[in-house]
């Protein structure tokens, strides 16, 4: 006799089924299945066993806002690669190598976080790591328009790579690398806005520039 069985809010005829989360786990083990209709929606691969995310940026220099995102991202993803764009046109204060050194010092406590650099397309860099996520922070609505454009362009280039946005911690939502450099250069305090190693590097760079200018 077939009886209705109620499990976790689902009524299933015949044998009982597990909770919904078990059924989802089984679904994820299946390979990618094409969608049963035509159209522009892509059939995407299902969730990989390990989720690798790239957190790209200029990081000139890293701020506590970036670091907060790295900490939170490291808890969400199996592996997080913080990647610096090699772009000398931006006339950075610190070289890519200097920025990588600072980043390595501050992410040292997170075993699943790694530092790298890239040039060319971000999505190609992601593919080289088999990363399926691009992590970006949004501080205010003013960030949204640029981030939306980038996310949509990146999706067009590689639909299998998803951009994930995290809201900045409110304590750091007004910080940017540009503002930190400006305030520090004009003698203002940046205490609590950047990791101590970055403040020390900024002090060193400022005195170098002052000596050069003198
Ligand atoms: O910290 P930033 O400067 O806001 O980071 C911007 C970055 C590095 C994420 C973006 O400029 C980028 O991804 N550049 C790589 C080139 C690329 O892929 N361009 C197309 C993406 S729309």
PDB file of C-alpha atoms and ligand atoms in Angstrom:
ATOM      1  CA  UNK A   1       0.000   0.000   0.000  1.00  0.00           C
ATOM      2  CA  UNK A   2       1.351   3.455  -0.914  1.00  0.00           C
ATOM      3  CA  UNK A   3       1.019   5.916   1.909  1.00  0.00           C
ATOM      4  CA  UNK A   4       1.782   9.622   1.965  1.00  0.00           C
ATOM      5  CA  UNK A   5       4.737  10.462   4.161  1.00  0.00           C
ATOM      6  CA  UNK A   6       5.400  13.970   5.422  1.00  0.00           C
ATOM      7  CA  UNK A   7       9.110  14.828   5.811  1.00  0.00           C
ATOM      8  CA  UNK A   8      10.289  18.315   6.630  1.00  0.00           C
ATOM      9  CA  UNK A   9       7.245  19.875   5.048  1.00  0.00           C
ATOM     10  CA  UNK A  10       7.314  17.699   1.872  1.00  0.00           C
ATOM     11  CA  UNK A  11       4.664  15.093   1.214  1.00  0.00           C
ATOM     12  CA  UNK A  12       6.073  12.181  -0.763  1.00  0.00           C
ATOM     13  CA  UNK A  13       4.188   9.132  -1.911  1.00  0.00           C
ATOM     14  CA  UNK A  14       5.865   5.810  -1.136  1.00  0.00           C
ATOM     15  CA  UNK A  15       9.108   5.580   0.793  1.00  0.00           C
ATOM     16  CA  UNK A  16      10.236   8.466   2.992  1.00  0.00           C
ATOM     17  CA  UNK A  17      12.855  10.863   1.631  1.00  0.00           C
ATOM     18  CA  UNK A  18      15.490  12.701   3.615  1.00  0.00           C
ATOM     19  CA  UNK A  19      15.453  16.398   4.451  1.00  0.00           C
ATOM     20  CA  UNK A  20      15.635  18.835   1.582  1.00  0.00           C
ATOM     21  CA  UNK A  21      19.326  19.524   2.163  1.00  0.00           C
ATOM     22  CA  UNK A  22      20.142  15.849   1.479  1.00  0.00           C
ATOM     23  CA  UNK A  23      18.255  15.976  -1.774  1.00  0.00           C
ATOM     24  CA  UNK A  24      20.161  19.118  -2.759  1.00  0.00           C
ATOM     25  CA  UNK A  25      23.484  17.422  -2.052  1.00  0.00           C
ATOM     26  CA  UNK A  26      22.520  14.564  -4.391  1.00  0.00           C
ATOM     27  CA  UNK A  27      21.449  17.000  -7.051  1.00  0.00           C
ATOM     28  CA  UNK A  28      24.837  18.728  -6.884  1.00  0.00           C
ATOM     29  CA  UNK A  29      26.649  15.454  -7.521  1.00  0.00           C
ATOM     30  CA  UNK A  30      25.008  15.169 -10.952  1.00  0.00           C
ATOM     31  CA  UNK A  31      26.815  16.514 -14.006  1.00  0.00           C
ATOM     32  CA  UNK A  32      25.665  19.575 -15.857  1.00  0.00           C
ATOM     33  CA  UNK A  33      22.323  18.981 -17.587  1.00  0.00           C
ATOM     34  CA  UNK A  34      21.200  21.142 -20.528  1.00  0.00           C
ATOM     35  CA  UNK A  35      18.104  23.180 -19.834  1.00  0.00           C
ATOM     36  CA  UNK A  36      14.941  21.702 -21.417  1.00  0.00           C
ATOM     37  CA  UNK A  37      14.196  24.857 -23.407  1.00  0.00           C
ATOM     38  CA  UNK A  38      16.005  26.962 -25.939  1.00  0.00           C
ATOM     39  CA  UNK A  39      16.988  30.537 -25.210  1.00  0.00           C
ATOM     40  CA  UNK A  40      19.922  32.558 -23.967  1.00  0.00           C
ATOM     41  CA  UNK A  41      20.120  30.974 -20.528  1.00  0.00           C
ATOM     42  CA  UNK A  42      23.283  28.885 -20.298  1.00  0.00           C
ATOM     43  CA  UNK A  43      23.399  25.433 -18.755  1.00  0.00           C
ATOM     44  CA  UNK A  44      26.097  25.980 -16.154  1.00  0.00           C
ATOM     45  CA  UNK A  45      28.235  23.335 -14.483  1.00  0.00           C
ATOM     46  CA  UNK A  46      27.036  22.431 -11.007  1.00  0.00           C
ATOM     47  CA  UNK A  47      28.895  23.435  -7.854  1.00  0.00           C
ATOM     48  CA  UNK A  48      32.496  22.167  -7.867  1.00  0.00           C
ATOM     49  CA  UNK A  49      33.776  20.096  -4.937  1.00  0.00           C
ATOM     50  CA  UNK A  50      36.002  23.009  -3.898  1.00  0.00           C
ATOM     51  CA  UNK A  51      35.023  26.599  -4.556  1.00  0.00           C
ATOM     52  CA  UNK A  52      37.967  28.767  -5.573  1.00  0.00           C
ATOM     53  CA  UNK A  53      37.494  32.534  -5.570  1.00  0.00           C
ATOM     54  CA  UNK A  54      39.647  35.360  -6.936  1.00  0.00           C
ATOM     55  CA  UNK A  55      39.621  38.700  -5.136  1.00  0.00           C
ATOM     56  CA  UNK A  56      41.100  41.079  -7.746  1.00  0.00           C
ATOM     57  CA  UNK A  57      42.141  44.683  -7.324  1.00  0.00           C
ATOM     58  CA  UNK A  58      44.875  47.305  -7.339  1.00  0.00           C
ATOM     59  CA  UNK A  59      45.532  47.143  -3.568  1.00  0.00           C
ATOM     60  CA  UNK A  60      47.750  50.242  -3.734  1.00  0.00           C
ATOM     61  CA  UNK A  61      47.982  49.766  -0.769  1.00  0.00           C
ATOM     62  CA  UNK A  62      45.783  47.222   1.012  1.00  0.00           C
ATOM     63  CA  UNK A  63      43.431  48.829   3.566  1.00  0.00           C
ATOM     64  CA  UNK A  64      41.531  47.391   6.518  1.00  0.00           C
ATOM     65  CA  UNK A  65      38.461  47.440   4.269  1.00  0.00           C
ATOM     66  CA  UNK A  66      40.175  44.998   1.875  1.00  0.00           C
ATOM     67  CA  UNK A  67      41.423  42.929   4.785  1.00  0.00           C
ATOM     68  CA  UNK A  68      37.943  42.650   6.252  1.00  0.00           C
ATOM     69  CA  UNK A  69      36.695  41.311   2.914  1.00  0.00           C
ATOM     70  CA  UNK A  70      39.566  38.825   2.742  1.00  0.00           C
ATOM     71  CA  UNK A  71      38.786  37.548   6.249  1.00  0.00           C
ATOM     72  CA  UNK A  72      35.107  37.090   5.462  1.00  0.00           C
ATOM     73  CA  UNK A  73      35.818  35.633   2.016  1.00  0.00           C
ATOM     74  CA  UNK A  74      38.231  33.084   3.494  1.00  0.00           C
ATOM     75  CA  UNK A  75      35.320  31.691   5.529  1.00  0.00           C
ATOM     76  CA  UNK A  76      33.063  31.372   2.494  1.00  0.00           C
ATOM     77  CA  UNK A  77      35.388  29.833  -0.082  1.00  0.00           C
ATOM     78  CA  UNK A  78      37.692  26.833   0.024  1.00  0.00           C
ATOM     79  CA  UNK A  79      40.488  28.871  -1.536  1.00  0.00           C
ATOM     80  CA  UNK A  80      40.771  32.610  -1.975  1.00  0.00           C
ATOM     81  CA  UNK A  81      43.383  34.136  -4.270  1.00  0.00           C
ATOM     82  CA  UNK A  82      44.001  37.845  -3.776  1.00  0.00           C
ATOM     83  CA  UNK A  83      45.285  39.009  -7.157  1.00  0.00           C
ATOM     84  CA  UNK A  84      46.866  42.330  -8.023  1.00  0.00           C
ATOM     85  CA  UNK A  85      46.358  43.763 -11.498  1.00  0.00           C
ATOM     86  CA  UNK A  86      49.666  44.610 -13.185  1.00  0.00           C
ATOM     87  CA  UNK A  87      48.877  48.002 -14.660  1.00  0.00           C
ATOM     88  CA  UNK A  88      51.627  50.601 -14.651  1.00  0.00           C
ATOM     89  CA  UNK A  89      49.315  53.101 -16.423  1.00  0.00           C
ATOM     90  CA  UNK A  90      47.677  53.723 -13.060  1.00  0.00           C
ATOM     91  CA  UNK A  91      51.021  55.121 -11.775  1.00  0.00           C
ATOM     92  CA  UNK A  92      50.853  53.204  -8.477  1.00  0.00           C
ATOM     93  CA  UNK A  93      52.646  54.358  -5.325  1.00  0.00           C
ATOM     94  CA  UNK A  94      53.915  50.831  -4.653  1.00  0.00           C
ATOM     95  CA  UNK A  95      55.235  48.341  -7.202  1.00  0.00           C
ATOM     96  CA  UNK A  96      53.328  45.091  -7.705  1.00  0.00           C
ATOM     97  CA  UNK A  97      56.107  43.259  -5.829  1.00  0.00           C
ATOM     98  CA  UNK A  98      55.857  45.657  -2.856  1.00  0.00           C
ATOM     99  CA  UNK A  99      52.075  45.279  -2.783  1.00  0.00           C
ATOM    100  CA  UNK A 100      52.393  41.499  -2.924  1.00  0.00           C
ATOM    101  CA  UNK A 101      54.824  41.577   0.017  1.00  0.00           C
ATOM    102  CA  UNK A 102      52.432  43.676   2.103  1.00  0.00           C
ATOM    103  CA  UNK A 103      49.501  41.434   1.181  1.00  0.00           C
ATOM    104  CA  UNK A 104      51.435  38.284   2.052  1.00  0.00           C
ATOM    105  CA  UNK A 105      52.284  39.684   5.480  1.00  0.00           C
ATOM    106  CA  UNK A 106      48.683  40.496   6.310  1.00  0.00           C
ATOM    107  CA  UNK A 107      47.097  37.273   4.991  1.00  0.00           C
ATOM    108  CA  UNK A 108      49.686  35.062   6.637  1.00  0.00           C
ATOM    109  CA  UNK A 109      47.171  33.884   9.275  1.00  0.00           C
ATOM    110  CA  UNK A 110      44.716  32.539   6.688  1.00  0.00           C
ATOM    111  CA  UNK A 111      45.902  29.175   5.337  1.00  0.00           C
ATOM    112  CA  UNK A 112      43.416  29.126   2.452  1.00  0.00           C
ATOM    113  CA  UNK A 113      44.363  32.614   1.222  1.00  0.00           C
ATOM    114  CA  UNK A 114      47.078  33.100  -1.391  1.00  0.00           C
ATOM    115  CA  UNK A 115      48.503  36.174  -3.134  1.00  0.00           C
ATOM    116  CA  UNK A 116      49.189  36.508  -6.863  1.00  0.00           C
ATOM    117  CA  UNK A 117      49.222  39.084  -9.668  1.00  0.00           C
ATOM    118  CA  UNK A 118      47.837  39.077 -13.172  1.00  0.00           C
ATOM    119  CA  UNK A 119      47.669  40.935 -16.437  1.00  0.00           C
ATOM    120  CA  UNK A 120      45.236  40.445 -19.292  1.00  0.00           C
ATOM    121  CA  UNK A 121      41.649  39.502 -18.699  1.00  0.00           C
ATOM    122  CA  UNK A 122      40.555  38.799 -15.156  1.00  0.00           C
ATOM    123  CA  UNK A 123      38.285  35.927 -16.250  1.00  0.00           C
ATOM    124  CA  UNK A 124      41.221  34.216 -17.994  1.00  0.00           C
ATOM    125  CA  UNK A 125      43.232  34.522 -14.791  1.00  0.00           C
ATOM    126  CA  UNK A 126      40.264  32.992 -12.913  1.00  0.00           C
ATOM    127  CA  UNK A 127      40.071  30.126 -15.412  1.00  0.00           C
ATOM    128  CA  UNK A 128      43.788  29.394 -14.952  1.00  0.00           C
ATOM    129  CA  UNK A 129      43.026  28.712 -11.275  1.00  0.00           C
ATOM    130  CA  UNK A 130      39.746  26.883 -12.074  1.00  0.00           C
ATOM    131  CA  UNK A 131      38.123  29.607  -9.986  1.00  0.00           C
ATOM    132  CA  UNK A 132      34.361  29.920 -10.303  1.00  0.00           C
ATOM    133  CA  UNK A 133      33.949  33.090  -8.232  1.00  0.00           C
ATOM    134  CA  UNK A 134      35.175  36.669  -8.530  1.00  0.00           C
ATOM    135  CA  UNK A 135      34.845  38.424  -5.178  1.00  0.00           C
ATOM    136  CA  UNK A 136      34.290  42.179  -5.046  1.00  0.00           C
ATOM    137  CA  UNK A 137      33.356  44.545  -2.251  1.00  0.00           C
ATOM    138  CA  UNK A 138      30.727  47.251  -2.469  1.00  0.00           C
ATOM    139  CA  UNK A 139      31.093  50.190  -0.105  1.00  0.00           C
ATOM    140  CA  UNK A 140      28.364  52.519  -1.281  1.00  0.00           C
ATOM    141  CA  UNK A 141      25.867  52.938  -4.096  1.00  0.00           C
ATOM    142  CA  UNK A 142      28.530  54.916  -5.993  1.00  0.00           C
ATOM    143  CA  UNK A 143      30.544  51.684  -6.402  1.00  0.00           C
ATOM    144  CA  UNK A 144      27.563  49.886  -7.862  1.00  0.00           C
ATOM    145  CA  UNK A 145      27.514  51.206 -11.419  1.00  0.00           C
ATOM    146  CA  UNK A 146      31.144  50.344 -12.221  1.00  0.00           C
ATOM    147  CA  UNK A 147      30.883  46.999 -10.454  1.00  0.00           C
ATOM    148  CA  UNK A 148      27.721  46.119 -12.369  1.00  0.00           C
ATOM    149  CA  UNK A 149      29.400  46.905 -15.698  1.00  0.00           C
ATOM    150  CA  UNK A 150      32.427  44.775 -14.818  1.00  0.00           C
ATOM    151  CA  UNK A 151      30.318  41.891 -13.515  1.00  0.00           C
ATOM    152  CA  UNK A 152      28.141  41.825 -16.638  1.00  0.00           C
ATOM    153  CA  UNK A 153      31.127  42.071 -18.974  1.00  0.00           C
ATOM    154  CA  UNK A 154      32.923  39.303 -17.106  1.00  0.00           C
ATOM    155  CA  UNK A 155      29.789  37.149 -17.225  1.00  0.00           C
ATOM    156  CA  UNK A 156      29.546  37.711 -20.970  1.00  0.00           C
ATOM    157  CA  UNK A 157      33.180  36.648 -21.367  1.00  0.00           C
ATOM    158  CA  UNK A 158      32.871  33.571 -19.129  1.00  0.00           C
ATOM    159  CA  UNK A 159      29.349  32.785 -17.873  1.00  0.00           C
ATOM    160  CA  UNK A 160      30.635  29.986 -15.656  1.00  0.00           C
ATOM    161  CA  UNK A 161      32.523  32.505 -13.475  1.00  0.00           C
ATOM    162  CA  UNK A 162      30.159  34.216 -11.047  1.00  0.00           C
ATOM    163  CA  UNK A 163      30.804  37.614  -9.460  1.00  0.00           C
ATOM    164  CA  UNK A 164      29.934  37.648  -5.769  1.00  0.00           C
ATOM    165  CA  UNK A 165      29.574  40.995  -4.015  1.00  0.00           C
ATOM    166  CA  UNK A 166      30.036  41.481  -0.320  1.00  0.00           C
ATOM    167  CA  UNK A 167      28.979  44.634   1.475  1.00  0.00           C
ATOM    168  CA  UNK A 168      31.891  46.371   3.165  1.00  0.00           C
ATOM    169  CA  UNK A 169      31.971  46.430   6.915  1.00  0.00           C
ATOM    170  CA  UNK A 170      30.305  49.742   7.882  1.00  0.00           C
ATOM    171  CA  UNK A 171      33.401  50.642   9.937  1.00  0.00           C
ATOM    172  CA  UNK A 172      35.437  50.756   6.713  1.00  0.00           C
ATOM    173  CA  UNK A 173      32.860  51.746   4.115  1.00  0.00           C
ATOM    174  CA  UNK A 174      34.378  55.215   3.619  1.00  0.00           C
ATOM    175  CA  UNK A 175      37.979  54.010   3.181  1.00  0.00           C
ATOM    176  CA  UNK A 176      39.745  53.797  -0.159  1.00  0.00           C
ATOM    177  CA  UNK A 177      43.437  53.345  -0.982  1.00  0.00           C
ATOM    178  CA  UNK A 178      43.364  56.726  -2.724  1.00  0.00           C
ATOM    179  CA  UNK A 179      41.989  58.565   0.342  1.00  0.00           C
ATOM    180  CA  UNK A 180      44.416  56.814   2.684  1.00  0.00           C
ATOM    181  CA  UNK A 181      47.368  57.958   0.531  1.00  0.00           C
ATOM    182  CA  UNK A 182      46.027  61.501   0.296  1.00  0.00           C
ATOM    183  CA  UNK A 183      45.368  61.892   4.029  1.00  0.00           C
ATOM    184  CA  UNK A 184      48.713  60.357   4.974  1.00  0.00           C
ATOM    185  CA  UNK A 185      50.575  62.543   2.472  1.00  0.00           C
ATOM    186  CA  UNK A 186      49.002  65.633   4.018  1.00  0.00           C
ATOM    187  CA  UNK A 187      49.992  64.615   7.548  1.00  0.00           C
ATOM    188  CA  UNK A 188      46.610  63.233   8.725  1.00  0.00           C
ATOM    189  CA  UNK A 189      46.215  60.137  10.900  1.00  0.00           C
ATOM    190  CA  UNK A 190      45.384  56.853   9.179  1.00  0.00           C
ATOM    191  CA  UNK A 191      45.550  54.876  12.413  1.00  0.00           C
ATOM    192  CA  UNK A 192      43.093  51.958  12.283  1.00  0.00           C
ATOM    193  CA  UNK A 193      42.489  52.351   8.534  1.00  0.00           C
ATOM    194  CA  UNK A 194      45.369  50.199   7.288  1.00  0.00           C
ATOM    195  CA  UNK A 195      47.351  47.314   8.808  1.00  0.00           C
ATOM    196  CA  UNK A 196      50.450  48.540  10.771  1.00  0.00           C
ATOM    197  CA  UNK A 197      52.816  47.078   8.136  1.00  0.00           C
ATOM    198  CA  UNK A 198      51.180  49.272   5.491  1.00  0.00           C
ATOM    199  CA  UNK A 199      51.408  52.385   7.660  1.00  0.00           C
ATOM    200  CA  UNK A 200      55.138  51.711   8.141  1.00  0.00           C
ATOM    201  CA  UNK A 201      55.618  51.270   4.364  1.00  0.00           C
ATOM    202  CA  UNK A 202      53.717  54.480   3.676  1.00  0.00           C
ATOM    203  CA  UNK A 203      55.930  56.340   6.148  1.00  0.00           C
ATOM    204  CA  UNK A 204      59.034  54.969   4.409  1.00  0.00           C
ATOM    205  CA  UNK A 205      57.752  55.863   0.925  1.00  0.00           C
ATOM    206  CA  UNK A 206      56.781  59.378   2.018  1.00  0.00           C
ATOM    207  CA  UNK A 207      60.205  60.109   3.494  1.00  0.00           C
ATOM    208  CA  UNK A 208      61.850  58.710   0.292  1.00  0.00           C
ATOM    209  CA  UNK A 209      59.747  61.044  -1.825  1.00  0.00           C
ATOM    210  CA  UNK A 210      60.472  64.000   0.490  1.00  0.00           C
ATOM    211  CA  UNK A 211      64.228  63.324   0.298  1.00  0.00           C
ATOM    212  CA  UNK A 212      64.018  63.134  -3.507  1.00  0.00           C
ATOM    213  CA  UNK A 213      62.050  66.388  -3.658  1.00  0.00           C
ATOM    214  CA  UNK A 214      64.386  68.228  -1.244  1.00  0.00           C
TER     215      UNK A 214
HETATM  216  O1  LIG B   1      40.909  47.797  -7.237  1.00  0.00           O
HETATM  217  P1  LIG B   1      40.353  48.155  -8.584  1.00  0.00           P
HETATM  218  O2  LIG B   1      41.295  49.082  -9.288  1.00  0.00           O
HETATM  219  O3  LIG B   1      38.949  48.676  -8.505  1.00  0.00           O
HETATM  220  O4  LIG B   1      40.285  46.770  -9.451  1.00  0.00           O
HETATM  221  C1  LIG B   1      39.843  46.789 -10.785  1.00  0.00           C
HETATM  222  C2  LIG B   1      40.108  45.433 -11.459  1.00  0.00           C
HETATM  223  C3  LIG B   1      41.561  45.038 -11.308  1.00  0.00           C
HETATM  224  C4  LIG B   1      39.246  44.384 -10.798  1.00  0.00           C
HETATM  225  C5  LIG B   1      39.717  45.555 -12.969  1.00  0.00           C
HETATM  226  O5  LIG B   1      40.357  46.676 -13.510  1.00  0.00           O
HETATM  227  C6  LIG B   1      40.090  44.332 -13.796  1.00  0.00           C
HETATM  228  O6  LIG B   1      39.583  43.267 -13.591  1.00  0.00           O
HETATM  229  N1  LIG B   1      41.026  44.497 -14.735  1.00  0.00           N
HETATM  230  C7  LIG B   1      41.535  43.400 -15.553  1.00  0.00           C
HETATM  231  C8  LIG B   1      41.232  43.580 -17.039  1.00  0.00           C
HETATM  232  C9  LIG B   1      39.878  43.002 -17.377  1.00  0.00           C
HETATM  233  O7  LIG B   1      39.609  41.837 -17.199  1.00  0.00           O
HETATM  234  N2  LIG B   1      38.988  43.873 -17.875  1.00  0.00           N
HETATM  235  C10 LIG B   1      37.639  43.503 -18.217  1.00  0.00           C
HETATM  236  C11 LIG B   1      36.773  43.424 -16.970  1.00  0.00           C
HETATM  237  S1  LIG B   1      35.385  44.392 -17.179  1.00  0.00           S
END
